[in-house]
Short mmCIF file of C-alpha atoms in Angstrom, two decimals:
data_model
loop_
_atom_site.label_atom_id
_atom_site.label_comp_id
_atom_site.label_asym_id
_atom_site.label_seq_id
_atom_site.Cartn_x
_atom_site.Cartn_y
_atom_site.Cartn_z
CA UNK J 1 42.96 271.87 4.86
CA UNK J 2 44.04 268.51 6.29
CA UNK J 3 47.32 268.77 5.26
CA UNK J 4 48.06 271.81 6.74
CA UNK J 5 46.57 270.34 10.06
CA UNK J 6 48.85 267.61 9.75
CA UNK J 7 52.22 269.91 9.91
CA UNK J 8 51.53 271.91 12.69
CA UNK J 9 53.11 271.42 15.86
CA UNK J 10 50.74 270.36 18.86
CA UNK J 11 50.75 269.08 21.99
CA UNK J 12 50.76 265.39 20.93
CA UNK J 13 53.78 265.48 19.02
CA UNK J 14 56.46 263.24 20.04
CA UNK J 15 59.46 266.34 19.75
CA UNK J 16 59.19 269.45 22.68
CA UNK J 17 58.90 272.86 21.71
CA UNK J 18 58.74 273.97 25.44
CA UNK J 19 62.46 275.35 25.25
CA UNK J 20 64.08 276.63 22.31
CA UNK J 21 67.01 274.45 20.94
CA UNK J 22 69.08 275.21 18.32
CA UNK J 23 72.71 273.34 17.39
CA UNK J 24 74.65 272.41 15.43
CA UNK J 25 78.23 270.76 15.20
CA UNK J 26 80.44 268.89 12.80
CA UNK J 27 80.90 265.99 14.53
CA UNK J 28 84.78 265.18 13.78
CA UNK J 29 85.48 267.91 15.69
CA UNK J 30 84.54 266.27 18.89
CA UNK J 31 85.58 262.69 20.40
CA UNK J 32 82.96 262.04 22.69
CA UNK J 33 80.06 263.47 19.76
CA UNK J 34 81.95 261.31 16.86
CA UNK J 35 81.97 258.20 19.72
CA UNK J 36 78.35 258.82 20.62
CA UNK J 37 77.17 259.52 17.32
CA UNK J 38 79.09 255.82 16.10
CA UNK J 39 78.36 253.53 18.45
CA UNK J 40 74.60 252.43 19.40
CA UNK J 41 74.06 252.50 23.04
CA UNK J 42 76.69 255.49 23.75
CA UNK J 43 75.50 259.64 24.51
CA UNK J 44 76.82 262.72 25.82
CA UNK J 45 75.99 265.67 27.05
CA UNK J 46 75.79 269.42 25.52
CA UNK J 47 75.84 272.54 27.70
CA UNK J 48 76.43 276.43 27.30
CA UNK J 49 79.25 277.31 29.58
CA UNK J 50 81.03 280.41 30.14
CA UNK J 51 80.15 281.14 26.20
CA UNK J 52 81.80 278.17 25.64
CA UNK J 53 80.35 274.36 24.50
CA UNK J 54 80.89 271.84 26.71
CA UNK J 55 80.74 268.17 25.33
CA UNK J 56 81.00 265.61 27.92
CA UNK J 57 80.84 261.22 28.28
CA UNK J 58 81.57 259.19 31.47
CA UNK J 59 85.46 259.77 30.53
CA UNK J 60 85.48 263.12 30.50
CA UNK J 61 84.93 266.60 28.85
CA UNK J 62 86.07 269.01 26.29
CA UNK J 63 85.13 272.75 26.20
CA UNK J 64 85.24 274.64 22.74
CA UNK J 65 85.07 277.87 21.87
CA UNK J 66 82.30 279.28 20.07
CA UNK J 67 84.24 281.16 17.23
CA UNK J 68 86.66 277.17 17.52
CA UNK J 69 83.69 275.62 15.96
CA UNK J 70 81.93 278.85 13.86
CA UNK J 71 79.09 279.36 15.55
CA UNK J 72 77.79 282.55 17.39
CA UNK J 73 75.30 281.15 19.20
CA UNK J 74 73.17 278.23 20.44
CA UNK J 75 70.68 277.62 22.21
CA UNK J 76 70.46 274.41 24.60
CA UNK J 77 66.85 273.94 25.32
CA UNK J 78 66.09 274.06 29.47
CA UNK J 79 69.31 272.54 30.78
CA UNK J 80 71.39 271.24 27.90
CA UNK J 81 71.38 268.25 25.32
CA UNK J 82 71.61 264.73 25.62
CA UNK J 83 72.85 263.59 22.04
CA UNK J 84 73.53 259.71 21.21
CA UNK J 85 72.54 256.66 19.19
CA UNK J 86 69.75 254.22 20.55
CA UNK J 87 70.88 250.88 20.75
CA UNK J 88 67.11 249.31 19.91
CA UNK J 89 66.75 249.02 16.38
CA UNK J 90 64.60 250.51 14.42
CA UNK J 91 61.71 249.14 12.22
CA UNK J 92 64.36 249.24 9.22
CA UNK J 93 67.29 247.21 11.23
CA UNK J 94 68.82 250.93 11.73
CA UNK J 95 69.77 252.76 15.01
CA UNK J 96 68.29 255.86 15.88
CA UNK J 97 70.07 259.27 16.55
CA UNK J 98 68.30 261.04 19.75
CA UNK J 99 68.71 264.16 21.40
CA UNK J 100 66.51 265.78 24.79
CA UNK J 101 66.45 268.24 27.28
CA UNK J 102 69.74 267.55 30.13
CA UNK J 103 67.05 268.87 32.78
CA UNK J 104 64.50 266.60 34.39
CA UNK J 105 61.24 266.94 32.89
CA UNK J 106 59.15 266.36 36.64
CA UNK J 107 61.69 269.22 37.64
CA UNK J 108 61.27 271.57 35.24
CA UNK J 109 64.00 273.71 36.31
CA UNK J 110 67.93 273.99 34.71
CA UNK J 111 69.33 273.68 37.85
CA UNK J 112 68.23 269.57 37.90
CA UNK J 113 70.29 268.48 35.39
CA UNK J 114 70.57 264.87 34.66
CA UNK J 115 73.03 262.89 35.38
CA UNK J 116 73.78 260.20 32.58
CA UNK J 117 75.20 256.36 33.16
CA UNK J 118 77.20 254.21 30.88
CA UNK J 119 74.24 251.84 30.69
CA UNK J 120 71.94 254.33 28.81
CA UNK J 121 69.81 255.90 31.47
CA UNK J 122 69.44 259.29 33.06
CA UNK J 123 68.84 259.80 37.05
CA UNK J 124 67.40 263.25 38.46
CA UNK J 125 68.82 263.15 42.14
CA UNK J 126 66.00 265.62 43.59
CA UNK J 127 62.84 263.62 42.04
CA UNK J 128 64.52 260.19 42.15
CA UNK J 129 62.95 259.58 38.28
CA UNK J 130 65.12 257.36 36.00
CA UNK J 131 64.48 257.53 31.63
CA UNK J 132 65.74 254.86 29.73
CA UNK J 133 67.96 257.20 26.59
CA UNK J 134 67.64 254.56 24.16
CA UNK J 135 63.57 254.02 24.79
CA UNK J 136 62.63 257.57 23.63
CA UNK J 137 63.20 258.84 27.19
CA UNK J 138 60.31 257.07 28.42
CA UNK J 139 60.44 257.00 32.78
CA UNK J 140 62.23 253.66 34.24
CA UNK J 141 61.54 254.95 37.84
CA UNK J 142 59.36 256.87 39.12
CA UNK J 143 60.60 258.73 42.35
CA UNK J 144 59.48 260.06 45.69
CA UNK J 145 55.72 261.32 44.52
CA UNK J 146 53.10 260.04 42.51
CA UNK J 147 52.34 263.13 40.20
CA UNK J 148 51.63 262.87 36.29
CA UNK J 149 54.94 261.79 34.99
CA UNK J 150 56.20 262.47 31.57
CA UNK J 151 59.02 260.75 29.39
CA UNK J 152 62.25 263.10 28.67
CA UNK J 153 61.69 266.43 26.71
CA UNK J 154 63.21 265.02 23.36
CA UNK J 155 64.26 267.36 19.88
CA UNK J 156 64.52 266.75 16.38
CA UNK J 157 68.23 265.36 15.35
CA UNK J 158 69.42 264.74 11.97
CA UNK J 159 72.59 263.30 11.56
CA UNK J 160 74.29 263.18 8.20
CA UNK J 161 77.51 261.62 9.02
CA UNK J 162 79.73 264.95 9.47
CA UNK J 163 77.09 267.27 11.25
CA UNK J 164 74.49 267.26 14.25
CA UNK J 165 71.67 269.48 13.23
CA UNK J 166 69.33 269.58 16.51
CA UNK J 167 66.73 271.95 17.11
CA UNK J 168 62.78 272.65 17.69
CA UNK J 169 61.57 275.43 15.39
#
């Protein structure tokens, strides 16, 4: 009995299951995921457009088809993916592969999509809140109101050196 408690998903559990997110991408096929996914301290973002995927850095962005990359369908949580590596180590020495939601948590809506800096944080410009990406998305700044505050909706990620697997089912 406790060890079924133990798997289920509840509402202390570090990964969101607000939004549905499922992806997945071989990672050579992308510069800015193969950068992001290499080099601690480095992330980009993810977003359904036009039933393509866009993958974007601070440099720039590249769209792909859907049948490009063989995939029907994803889905991108509430306003997209933030993918990267932490550049905190790990207990092990490691780096950590991360992904959550694009949209600010206070927010809550797609349209208030975050907008990601080169120094590993994410700014909401209608709340004014600030996460730190390589802290688990916990909130740097808190903006223009003083309600409950939460850290960055954040996703499962595995990583096996050719694929991104992220999702929350």
């Amino acid at each position: 009995m406790v060890l079924l408690a133990a798997c289920t998903d509840d509402t202390t559990s570090s990964f969101s299951t607000k939004y549905p997110v499922r992806f997945y991408f071989e990672v050579a096929g992308s510069t800015e995921l193969y950068n992001a996914m290499g080099n601690p301290g480095q992330f980009v973002t993810i977003r359904g457009i036009n039933g393509k995927v866009r993958i974007a850095n601070s440099l720039g962005s590249t769209d792909y088809a859907l049948s490009q990359i063989g995939a029907r369908e994803f889905e991108y949580g509430l306003g997209g993916l933030i993918v990267g590596t932490a550049s905190t180590p790990n207990m092990s020495g490691g780096f950590d592969y991360v992904a959550y939601d694009l949209a600010c948590p206070r927010c809550d809506q797609q349209r208030y999509r975050l907008d990601v800096k080169d120094n590993g944080t994410a700014l909401c410009s209608h709340c004014g809140n600030s996460y730190d990406l390589n802290n688990y998305g916990w909130i740097i700044t808190v903006g223009n109101d003083s309600e409950q505050q939460r850290g960055l909706y954040r996703y499962r990620i595995v990583y096996n050196g050719m694929a991104i697997n992220v999702n929350n089912r």
